[in-house]
mmCIF file of C-alpha atoms in Angstrom:
data_model
loop_
_atom_site.group_PDB
_atom_site.id
_atom_site.type_symbol
_atom_site.label_atom_id
_atom_site.label_comp_id
_atom_site.label_asym_id
_atom_site.label_seq_id
_atom_site.Cartn_x
_atom_site.Cartn_y
_atom_site.Cartn_z
ATOM 1 C CA UNK V 227 20.284 10.978 3.441
ATOM 2 C CA UNK V 228 21.723 13.446 0.945
ATOM 3 C CA UNK V 229 19.798 13.769 -2.297
ATOM 4 C CA UNK V 230 21.703 13.361 -5.544
ATOM 5 C CA UNK V 231 21.086 14.782 -8.998
ATOM 6 C CA UNK V 232 22.594 13.330 -12.150
ATOM 7 C CA UNK V 233 21.734 13.432 -15.859
ATOM 8 C CA UNK V 234 19.000 11.048 -16.908
ATOM 9 C CA UNK V 235 20.854 9.838 -19.976
ATOM 10 C CA UNK V 236 24.106 10.178 -21.897
ATOM 11 C CA UNK V 237 25.306 8.947 -25.261
ATOM 12 C CA UNK V 238 28.861 8.096 -26.209
ATOM 13 C CA UNK V 239 30.886 6.187 -28.780
ATOM 14 C CA UNK V 240 33.301 3.362 -28.322
ATOM 15 C CA UNK V 241 36.778 4.454 -27.314
ATOM 16 C CA UNK V 242 35.695 7.778 -25.828
ATOM 17 C CA UNK V 243 36.104 8.865 -22.227
ATOM 18 C CA UNK V 244 32.799 9.367 -20.438
ATOM 19 C CA UNK V 245 32.329 11.650 -17.465
ATOM 20 C CA UNK V 246 29.131 11.513 -15.434
ATOM 21 C CA UNK V 247 28.670 14.270 -12.884
ATOM 22 C CA UNK V 248 26.523 13.978 -9.793
ATOM 23 C CA UNK V 249 25.414 16.861 -7.578
ATOM 24 C CA UNK V 250 24.976 16.369 -3.848
ATOM 25 C CA UNK V 251 24.769 19.842 -2.347
ATOM 26 C CA UNK V 252 23.744 18.753 1.154
ATOM 27 C CA UNK V 253 26.327 16.048 1.644
ATOM 28 C CA UNK V 254 27.192 15.536 5.315
ATOM 29 C CA UNK V 255 30.684 15.524 6.775
ATOM 30 C CA UNK V 256 30.759 11.763 7.315
ATOM 31 C CA UNK V 257 29.107 10.835 4.000
ATOM 32 C CA UNK V 258 30.947 8.822 1.377
ATOM 33 C CA UNK V 259 30.187 8.953 -2.340
ATOM 34 C CA UNK V 260 29.544 5.627 -4.020
ATOM 35 C CA UNK V 261 28.767 4.646 -7.599
ATOM 36 C CA UNK V 262 26.949 1.544 -8.743
ATOM 37 C CA UNK V 263 26.476 0.130 -12.243
ATOM 38 C CA UNK V 264 23.442 -1.821 -13.383
ATOM 39 C CA UNK V 265 23.235 -3.823 -16.591
ATOM 40 C CA UNK V 266 19.856 -4.813 -18.004
ATOM 41 C CA UNK V 267 18.301 -7.772 -16.188
ATOM 42 C CA UNK V 268 20.944 -7.703 -13.457
ATOM 43 C CA UNK V 269 21.264 -6.265 -9.984
ATOM 44 C CA UNK V 270 23.413 -3.182 -9.358
ATOM 45 C CA UNK V 271 27.134 -3.706 -8.929
ATOM 46 C CA UNK V 272 29.522 -1.585 -6.846
ATOM 47 C CA UNK V 273 32.019 0.324 -8.992
ATOM 48 C CA UNK V 274 33.901 2.822 -6.845
ATOM 49 C CA UNK V 275 33.722 4.851 -3.664
ATOM 50 C CA UNK V 276 35.478 7.951 -2.389
ATOM 51 C CA UNK V 277 35.458 10.635 0.250
ATOM 52 C CA UNK V 278 37.540 13.411 -1.266
ATOM 53 C CA UNK V 279 40.050 14.152 -4.055
ATOM 54 C CA UNK V 280 40.549 11.323 -6.521
ATOM 55 C CA UNK V 281 40.104 7.579 -6.399
ATOM 56 C CA UNK V 282 41.039 5.199 -9.186
ATOM 57 C CA UNK V 283 40.545 1.487 -9.653
ATOM 58 C CA UNK V 284 40.618 -0.908 -12.566
ATOM 59 C CA UNK V 285 37.153 0.123 -13.695
ATOM 60 C CA UNK V 286 36.861 3.882 -13.224
ATOM 61 C CA UNK V 287 38.090 7.058 -11.583
ATOM 62 C CA UNK V 288 36.165 9.234 -9.187
ATOM 63 C CA UNK V 289 36.911 12.930 -8.881
ATOM 64 C CA UNK V 290 35.641 14.846 -5.862
ATOM 65 C CA UNK V 291 36.292 18.597 -5.491
ATOM 66 C CA UNK V 292 37.247 20.144 -2.186
ATOM 67 C CA UNK V 293 33.697 21.254 -1.307
ATOM 68 C CA UNK V 294 32.396 17.686 -2.016
ATOM 69 C CA UNK V 295 29.120 19.064 -3.359
ATOM 70 C CA UNK V 296 29.572 17.142 -6.575
ATOM 71 C CA UNK V 297 31.505 14.206 -7.938
ATOM 72 C CA UNK V 298 32.428 12.938 -11.382
ATOM 73 C CA UNK V 299 32.648 9.323 -12.432
ATOM 74 C CA UNK V 300 35.104 8.897 -15.282
ATOM 75 C CA UNK V 301 35.076 5.827 -17.518
ATOM 76 C CA UNK V 302 38.145 5.676 -19.772
ATOM 77 C CA UNK V 303 37.736 4.453 -23.339
ATOM 78 C CA UNK V 304 34.250 2.988 -23.049
ATOM 79 C CA UNK V 305 33.122 -0.062 -24.976
ATOM 80 C CA UNK V 306 29.681 -1.308 -25.942
ATOM 81 C CA UNK V 307 29.647 -3.417 -22.777
ATOM 82 C CA UNK V 308 29.706 -0.276 -20.644
ATOM 83 C CA UNK V 309 26.140 0.464 -21.703
ATOM 84 C CA UNK V 310 24.315 0.478 -18.362
ATOM 85 C CA UNK V 311 22.655 2.660 -15.759
ATOM 86 C CA UNK V 312 25.050 4.369 -13.355
ATOM 87 C CA UNK V 313 23.868 5.389 -9.895
ATOM 88 C CA UNK V 314 25.475 7.955 -7.616
ATOM 89 C CA UNK V 315 24.773 7.546 -3.901
ATOM 90 C CA UNK V 316 25.905 9.370 -0.799
ATOM 91 C CA UNK V 317 25.679 8.131 2.738
ATOM 92 C CA UNK V 318 27.552 7.252 5.874
ATOM 93 C CA UNK V 319 27.700 4.374 8.271
ATOM 94 C CA UNK V 320 25.391 6.141 10.685
ATOM 95 C CA UNK V 321 22.580 5.266 8.299
ATOM 96 C CA UNK V 322 23.052 1.632 9.126
ATOM 97 C CA UNK V 323 24.010 0.470 5.697
ATOM 98 C CA UNK V 324 20.996 1.982 4.003
ATOM 99 C CA UNK V 325 21.362 2.948 0.318
ATOM 100 C CA UNK V 326 18.901 5.210 -1.443
ATOM 101 C CA UNK V 327 19.077 4.936 -5.213
ATOM 102 C CA UNK V 328 18.122 7.897 -7.386
ATOM 103 C CA UNK V 329 17.067 7.677 -11.019
ATOM 104 C CA UNK V 330 20.581 7.030 -12.262
ATOM 105 C CA UNK V 331 22.183 7.928 -15.585
ATOM 106 C CA UNK V 332 21.452 5.669 -18.517
ATOM 107 C CA UNK V 333 24.655 5.504 -20.571
ATOM 108 C CA UNK V 334 24.370 4.311 -24.130
ATOM 109 C CA UNK V 335 27.617 3.479 -25.939
ATOM 110 C CA UNK V 336 27.376 3.268 -29.701
ATOM 111 C CA UNK V 337 29.793 1.690 -32.163
ATOM 112 C CA UNK M 36 31.392 -17.967 -3.216
ATOM 113 C CA UNK M 37 28.205 -18.307 -5.230
ATOM 114 C CA UNK M 38 27.083 -14.772 -4.480
ATOM 115 C CA UNK M 39 23.583 -13.822 -3.389
ATOM 116 C CA UNK M 40 21.091 -16.444 -4.513
ATOM 117 C CA UNK M 41 17.461 -15.651 -5.224
ATOM 118 C CA UNK M 42 14.598 -17.913 -6.150
ATOM 119 C CA UNK M 43 12.567 -18.138 -8.187
ATOM 120 C CA UNK M 44 14.078 -16.087 -11.000
ATOM 121 C CA UNK M 45 10.677 -15.596 -12.583
ATOM 122 C CA UNK M 46 7.228 -15.828 -11.048
ATOM 123 C CA UNK M 47 3.898 -15.408 -12.762
ATOM 124 C CA UNK M 48 0.824 -15.520 -10.600
ATOM 125 C CA UNK M 49 -2.742 -14.375 -10.531
ATOM 126 C CA UNK M 50 -4.118 -11.532 -8.503
ATOM 127 C CA UNK M 51 -5.026 -12.596 -4.996
ATOM 128 C CA UNK M 52 -2.486 -15.390 -4.772
ATOM 129 C CA UNK M 53 0.279 -15.538 -2.193
ATOM 130 C CA UNK M 54 3.802 -15.032 -3.473
ATOM 131 C CA UNK M 55 6.985 -15.952 -1.612
ATOM 132 C CA UNK M 56 10.391 -14.778 -2.767
ATOM 133 C CA UNK M 57 13.515 -16.319 -1.307
ATOM 134 C CA UNK M 58 17.048 -15.099 -0.728
ATOM 135 C CA UNK M 59 20.271 -16.669 0.450
ATOM 136 C CA UNK M 60 22.866 -14.008 1.315
ATOM 137 C CA UNK M 61 26.602 -14.397 0.976
ATOM 138 C CA UNK M 62 27.952 -16.489 3.815
ATOM 139 C CA UNK M 63 29.266 -14.333 6.643
ATOM 140 C CA UNK M 64 27.359 -11.208 5.655
ATOM 141 C CA UNK M 65 25.345 -9.687 8.469
ATOM 142 C CA UNK M 66 23.168 -7.211 6.551
ATOM 143 C CA UNK M 67 20.400 -8.238 4.167
ATOM 144 C CA UNK M 68 18.352 -5.864 2.035
ATOM 145 C CA UNK M 69 15.213 -6.272 -0.073
ATOM 146 C CA UNK M 70 14.649 -3.867 -2.981
ATOM 147 C CA UNK M 71 11.961 -3.489 -5.616
ATOM 148 C CA UNK M 72 12.568 -2.033 -9.073
ATOM 149 C CA UNK M 73 9.975 -0.713 -11.507
ATOM 150 C CA UNK M 74 10.180 1.643 -14.454
ATOM 151 C CA UNK M 75 7.991 4.187 -12.712
ATOM 152 C CA UNK M 76 9.584 4.219 -9.253
ATOM 153 C CA UNK M 77 13.099 3.030 -9.915
ATOM 154 C CA UNK M 78 14.974 1.027 -7.282
ATOM 155 C CA UNK M 79 13.329 1.228 -3.853
ATOM 156 C CA UNK M 80 14.574 -0.156 -0.559
ATOM 157 C CA UNK M 81 11.777 -2.138 1.091
ATOM 158 C CA UNK M 82 13.358 -3.478 4.281
ATOM 159 C CA UNK M 83 16.709 -4.450 5.694
ATOM 160 C CA UNK M 84 17.970 -6.754 8.422
ATOM 161 C CA UNK M 85 21.061 -6.729 10.589
ATOM 162 C CA UNK M 86 21.994 -10.003 12.280
ATOM 163 C CA UNK M 87 18.575 -11.397 11.296
ATOM 164 C CA UNK M 88 16.702 -8.554 13.007
ATOM 165 C CA UNK M 89 14.578 -6.148 10.914
ATOM 166 C CA UNK M 90 16.038 -2.667 11.300
ATOM 167 C CA UNK M 91 14.042 -0.491 8.941
ATOM 168 C CA UNK M 92 10.847 -1.542 7.192
ATOM 169 C CA UNK M 93 9.668 1.941 6.310
ATOM 170 C CA UNK M 94 9.851 1.110 2.618
ATOM 171 C CA UNK M 95 7.407 -1.773 2.801
ATOM 172 C CA UNK M 96 4.445 -0.518 0.774
ATOM 173 C CA UNK M 97 1.619 -1.938 2.865
ATOM 174 C CA UNK M 98 0.529 -4.737 5.154
ATOM 175 C CA UNK M 99 0.292 -7.156 2.281
ATOM 176 C CA UNK M 100 4.083 -7.287 2.304
ATOM 177 C CA UNK M 101 6.044 -9.080 4.993
ATOM 178 C CA UNK M 102 9.656 -10.180 5.306
ATOM 179 C CA UNK M 103 11.391 -12.619 7.599
ATOM 180 C CA UNK M 104 14.918 -13.748 8.255
ATOM 181 C CA UNK M 105 14.763 -16.888 10.404
ATOM 182 C CA UNK M 106 18.525 -17.415 10.240
ATOM 183 C CA UNK M 107 21.679 -15.895 8.818
ATOM 184 C CA UNK M 108 21.449 -17.807 5.563
ATOM 185 C CA UNK M 109 17.845 -17.336 4.521
ATOM 186 C CA UNK M 110 15.244 -14.641 4.080
ATOM 187 C CA UNK M 111 11.789 -14.471 2.545
ATOM 188 C CA UNK M 112 9.645 -11.672 1.191
ATOM 189 C CA UNK M 113 5.963 -12.543 1.079
ATOM 190 C CA UNK M 114 3.113 -10.781 -0.655
ATOM 191 C CA UNK M 115 -0.388 -11.821 0.364
ATOM 192 C CA UNK M 116 -2.634 -11.174 -1.464
ATOM 193 C CA UNK M 117 -0.738 -10.135 -4.575
ATOM 194 C CA UNK M 118 -1.988 -7.387 -6.902
ATOM 195 C CA UNK M 119 -1.034 -6.431 -10.469
ATOM 196 C CA UNK M 120 0.726 -3.293 -9.205
ATOM 197 C CA UNK M 121 3.164 -5.541 -7.319
ATOM 198 C CA UNK M 122 4.648 -6.595 -10.652
ATOM 199 C CA UNK M 123 8.326 -5.654 -10.506
ATOM 200 C CA UNK M 124 11.821 -7.057 -10.176
ATOM 201 C CA UNK M 125 12.674 -7.799 -6.556
ATOM 202 C CA UNK M 126 16.334 -7.770 -5.565
ATOM 203 C CA UNK M 127 18.000 -9.095 -2.484
ATOM 204 C CA UNK M 128 21.411 -7.763 -1.446
ATOM 205 C CA UNK M 129 23.819 -8.481 1.376
ATOM 206 C CA UNK M 130 26.725 -6.680 3.005
ATOM 207 C CA UNK M 131 29.524 -8.043 5.131
ATOM 208 C CA UNK M 132 30.904 -7.218 8.531
ATOM 209 C CA UNK M 133 34.215 -6.142 7.039
ATOM 210 C CA UNK M 134 32.658 -3.270 5.142
ATOM 211 C CA UNK M 135 31.988 -0.484 7.623
ATOM 212 C CA UNK M 136 30.704 2.058 5.149
ATOM 213 C CA UNK M 137 27.484 2.085 3.182
ATOM 214 C CA UNK M 138 29.112 0.524 0.175
ATOM 215 C CA UNK M 139 29.684 -2.775 -1.473
ATOM 216 C CA UNK M 140 26.288 -4.282 -1.203
ATOM 217 C CA UNK M 141 26.220 -7.443 -3.280
ATOM 218 C CA UNK M 142 23.022 -7.866 -5.234
ATOM 219 C CA UNK M 143 21.380 -11.065 -6.355
ATOM 220 C CA UNK M 144 20.075 -11.626 -9.883
ATOM 221 C CA UNK M 145 16.557 -10.614 -8.918
ATOM 222 C CA UNK M 146 13.129 -12.193 -9.140
ATOM 223 C CA UNK M 147 10.884 -10.904 -11.909
ATOM 224 C CA UNK M 148 7.333 -11.013 -10.570
ATOM 225 C CA UNK M 149 4.310 -10.693 -12.821
ATOM 226 C CA UNK M 150 0.870 -10.552 -11.230
ATOM 227 C CA UNK M 151 -1.942 -11.010 -13.738
#
């Protein structure tokens, strides 16, 4: 399973765009990139997944460069409720559904 | 759907006692995962099942831990005997047949275990 590296923490203010970058230098050809969000006292929640280029949903956008060795989660106009830990994971179906969580990025949004 | 259900939500016990955590996955999901989360070690995968069969238990810390899935709608994680270092939040998650990639695991609310 590819190892990921992301910042331990980030600070932002309400209304700003937040970009969290994750490095995954040894990503395999069939690996997908997935981001989860975890609020205090709750289990992680799936946010977005992509393979290459850009993916957008109602919560976030995911940018993946051509070499796929990194990815950037973009949260537009964050609010206080976006304060959470964000996990970047890479893996493919040949791992049988297994997810390995790294340390995540603790995002703190201030008023 | 009610989502993944875990019980109890909180458990306080004394060292040496047996602890049983319970999980009901989302109906129709064929994968079930048990995780443990602590400040020191983060979120760790303990074991996972596919169609009620244990597939990978390499994350189970030691023989004091055991997990079963007697049917598609119920799983237990047992610790016997419990130790203070087992104190953590234990999450159960499930994944459905319609999700072929390693995504969209649905997590339960967790069980906060405190071993005194």
